Short mmCIF file of C-alpha atoms in Angstrom, two decimals:
data_model
loop_
_atom_site.label_atom_id
_atom_site.label_comp_id
_atom_site.label_asym_id
_atom_site.label_seq_id
_atom_site.Cartn_x
_atom_site.Cartn_y
_atom_site.Cartn_z
CA LYS F 1 0.00 0.00 0.00
CA THR F 2 1.14 3.54 -0.60
CA LEU F 3 0.46 6.74 1.29
CA GLY F 4 -0.48 8.66 -1.84
CA SER F 5 0.51 12.24 -2.42
CA GLY F 6 -0.85 15.75 -2.64
CA THR F 7 -4.55 16.11 -1.97
CA SER F 8 -5.02 12.33 -2.02
CA LEU F 9 -2.86 12.05 1.09
CA GLN F 10 -5.15 12.17 4.04
CA CYS F 11 -4.38 11.00 7.50
CA GLN F 12 -5.62 11.16 11.01
CA TRP F 13 -3.16 12.61 13.51
CA GLU F 14 -3.32 10.31 16.47
CA THR F 15 -1.96 10.39 19.97
CA ARG F 16 -2.60 7.70 22.51
CA PRO F 17 -2.29 8.16 26.23
CA ILE F 18 -0.10 5.54 27.83
CA VAL F 19 -2.22 3.65 30.32
CA SER F 20 -0.41 2.03 33.23
CA SER F 21 -2.89 -0.82 33.55
CA ASN F 22 -1.30 -4.24 33.02
CA THR F 23 -4.27 -5.33 30.93
CA SER F 24 -4.06 -2.58 28.32
CA LYS F 25 -2.43 -3.03 24.94
CA GLU F 26 -0.42 0.20 25.43
CA SER F 27 1.34 -1.23 28.49
CA CYS F 28 3.03 -3.74 26.16
CA LEU F 29 4.56 -0.94 24.09
CA ASP F 30 8.28 -0.28 24.41
CA PHE F 31 10.11 3.08 24.61
CA THR F 32 9.93 3.75 20.86
CA GLN F 33 6.29 2.80 20.44
CA GLN F 34 5.22 4.76 23.53
CA ASN F 35 7.01 7.87 22.26
CA ALA F 36 5.50 7.55 18.79
CA TYR F 37 1.98 7.43 20.18
CA THR F 38 2.59 10.04 22.90
CA GLU F 39 4.15 12.55 20.48
CA GLY F 40 1.65 11.63 17.77
CA ILE F 41 1.72 10.00 14.36
CA CYS F 42 -0.19 10.55 11.15
CA ILE F 43 -2.08 7.40 10.18
CA PRO F 44 -3.58 7.31 6.66
CA PRO F 45 -7.00 5.62 6.52
CA THR F 46 -5.68 3.06 4.03
CA LEU F 47 -3.09 1.92 6.57
CA ASN F 48 -5.07 2.25 9.79
CA ASP F 49 -5.38 -1.52 10.27
CA THR F 50 -1.96 -2.47 8.93
CA LEU F 51 0.42 0.25 10.13
CA HIS F 52 2.87 -1.10 12.67
CA ILE F 53 5.17 1.01 14.80
CA PHE F 54 8.31 -1.07 15.24
CA SER F 55 9.63 -1.62 18.73
CA SER F 56 13.33 -1.04 19.36
CA GLU F 57 13.84 -4.80 19.45
CA GLU F 58 12.14 -5.24 16.06
CA ALA F 59 14.19 -2.41 14.53
CA ILE F 60 17.41 -3.97 15.83
CA GLU F 61 16.42 -7.35 14.42
CA CYS F 62 15.55 -5.80 11.06
CA LEU F 63 19.03 -4.25 10.74
CA SER F 64 21.00 -6.98 12.53
CA PRO F 65 23.73 -8.79 10.61
CA LYS F 66 22.71 -11.99 12.38
CA ALA F 67 19.07 -11.77 11.27
CA GLN F 68 20.07 -10.79 7.72
CA ASN F 69 22.82 -13.46 7.48
CA ARG F 70 25.25 -10.91 6.06
CA ASP F 71 27.41 -8.04 7.24
CA ILE F 72 25.41 -4.87 6.64
CA LYS F 73 26.62 -1.36 7.38
CA LEU F 74 24.14 1.47 7.16
CA MET F 75 25.88 4.76 6.37
CA ILE F 76 23.93 7.99 6.74
CA SER F 77 25.47 11.20 5.45
CA GLY F 78 24.39 14.66 4.47
CA ASP F 79 23.03 17.83 5.94
CA SER F 80 21.34 18.65 9.25
CA TYR F 81 18.21 16.72 8.26
CA MET F 82 20.31 13.60 7.86
CA LYS F 83 21.95 14.18 11.24
CA GLN F 84 18.46 14.38 12.74
CA LEU F 85 17.58 11.11 10.96
CA TYR F 86 20.67 9.48 12.45
CA ILE F 87 19.92 10.80 15.95
CA GLY F 88 16.32 9.58 15.67
CA LEU F 89 17.41 6.14 14.49
CA ALA F 90 19.94 5.98 17.34
CA ASP F 91 17.12 6.86 19.78
CA ILE F 92 15.09 3.95 18.40
CA LEU F 93 17.92 1.40 18.36
CA LEU F 94 19.22 2.40 21.80
CA SER F 95 15.69 2.68 23.20
CA LYS F 96 16.40 6.04 24.83
CA HIS F 97 16.59 9.74 24.02
CA ILE F 98 20.21 10.64 23.27
CA ASN F 99 19.48 14.31 23.96
CA ASN F 100 17.08 13.76 26.89
CA GLY F 101 14.11 14.52 24.65
CA LYS F 102 15.16 18.12 23.97
CA GLU F 103 14.72 19.53 20.47
CA ILE F 104 17.90 20.52 18.65
CA PHE F 105 17.75 23.81 16.76
CA ALA F 106 21.37 24.70 15.98
CA SER F 107 24.26 23.15 14.09
CA THR F 108 26.79 22.90 16.93
CA PRO F 109 24.50 21.09 19.41
CA ARG F 110 23.30 18.81 16.58
CA SER F 111 26.89 17.85 15.77
CA GLU F 112 27.62 17.24 19.46
CA VAL F 113 24.56 15.00 19.84
CA THR F 114 25.50 13.15 16.63
CA THR F 115 28.94 12.44 18.11
CA ILE F 116 27.37 11.21 21.37
CA ALA F 117 24.97 9.00 19.40
CA GLN F 118 27.85 7.53 17.37
CA HIS F 119 29.74 6.73 20.57
CA GLU F 120 26.67 5.13 22.20
CA MET F 121 25.91 3.06 19.08
CA GLU F 122 29.49 1.78 18.84
CA LYS F 123 29.57 0.97 22.55
CA ARG F 124 26.33 -1.02 22.22
CA ARG F 125 27.66 -2.82 19.15
CA GLU F 126 30.76 -3.90 21.11
CA GLU F 127 28.59 -5.13 24.01
CA LYS F 128 26.30 -7.17 21.76
CA ASN F 129 29.08 -9.09 19.97
CA SER F 130 28.24 -7.66 16.56
CA THR F 131 24.55 -8.61 16.64
CA PHE F 132 23.73 -4.91 17.14
CA PRO F 133 23.37 -3.12 13.79
CA SER F 134 26.23 -1.12 12.35
CA VAL F 135 24.71 2.30 11.69
CA GLN F 136 27.06 5.25 11.27
CA TYR F 137 26.84 8.92 10.38
CA GLY F 138 29.36 10.32 7.96
CA PRO F 139 31.65 11.07 6.40
CA GLN F 140 30.19 14.37 5.28
CA CYS F 141 29.04 14.08 1.71
CA TYR F 142 27.78 17.52 0.82
CA GLY F 143 28.92 21.08 0.64
CA LEU F 144 29.26 24.09 -1.58
CA ALA F 145 32.92 23.49 -2.46
CA ALA F 146 32.49 20.53 -4.84
CA PRO F 147 29.60 19.09 -6.82
CA LEU F 148 27.47 16.79 -4.67
CA SER F 149 27.62 13.88 -7.10
CA THR F 150 31.44 13.96 -7.25
CA THR F 151 31.91 14.22 -3.49
CA CYS F 152 29.43 11.45 -2.68
CA SER F 153 30.66 9.15 -5.44
CA GLU F 154 34.23 9.38 -4.18
CA ILE F 155 33.19 8.59 -0.61
CA ILE F 156 31.03 5.65 -1.68
CA LYS F 157 33.83 4.19 -3.82
CA GLU F 158 36.29 4.59 -0.95
CA LEU F 159 34.02 2.83 1.55
CA ASP F 160 32.61 0.15 -0.71
CA THR F 161 35.87 -1.77 -1.30
CA ASP F 162 35.18 -4.60 1.15
CA ASP F 163 33.36 -7.42 -0.67
CA SER F 164 32.35 -9.11 2.60
CA THR F 165 30.29 -6.09 3.70
CA ASP F 166 27.06 -4.82 2.17
CA TYR F 167 26.88 -1.05 2.53
CA VAL F 168 23.58 0.78 2.45
CA PHE F 169 24.00 4.52 1.89
CA ILE F 170 21.38 7.11 2.79
CA ILE F 171 22.53 10.51 1.63
CA GLY F 172 20.55 13.72 1.63
CA SER F 173 21.33 17.37 1.08
CA ALA F 174 18.28 18.82 -0.64
CA VAL F 175 18.41 22.07 1.32
CA HIS F 176 22.01 22.66 0.25
CA ILE F 177 21.30 21.84 -3.39
CA TYR F 178 18.43 24.34 -3.30
CA LEU F 179 20.62 27.02 -1.70
CA ARG F 180 23.42 26.39 -4.20
CA GLN F 181 20.97 26.66 -7.12
CA LYS F 182 19.50 29.84 -5.62
CA GLN F 183 23.01 31.35 -5.38
CA VAL F 184 23.78 30.37 -9.00
CA ASN F 185 20.50 31.91 -10.20
CA ALA F 186 21.18 35.14 -8.23
CA THR F 187 24.64 35.41 -9.83
CA VAL F 188 23.19 34.89 -13.31
CA GLN F 189 20.58 37.58 -12.68
CA GLU F 190 23.20 40.13 -11.60
#
């Protein structure tokens, strides 16, 4: 099923109070699921009965080299949005808020929290004897100095030399591409 797009995308924003009763379904939810429902999620009508919020344990299993029967390394790189993605994924996999649930609005604190998340993820991977997923942020693969495609291609080639490891790259820098294009257009107009 797909979510649709534009005007065809409709969803119901839903929050669910966490009930402390041992008989309620919500009491079986883990850290990640409780936070998703407490903070709220948008559930499209077409997925209302089938949407599943993964628990931290399920997310770990999904990305685990043991469960996948191969060595997988997930590499996330890009701009501040990608750092936020990494921090959010670390929160899910570690089953805790890296930044104590505080929103991050500036570049320096975001970089600091990314570094803390990387350290926590590596520490957990060492504790779990490599059954914990290998998810890393970086190296930086965007910027105004060189074309995005050249920079990213070089990094991917450099990292993807080990035939025993399957790399999955998630790279994003849309905001920077837009800003670069805006600067180019402004220069042309002058």
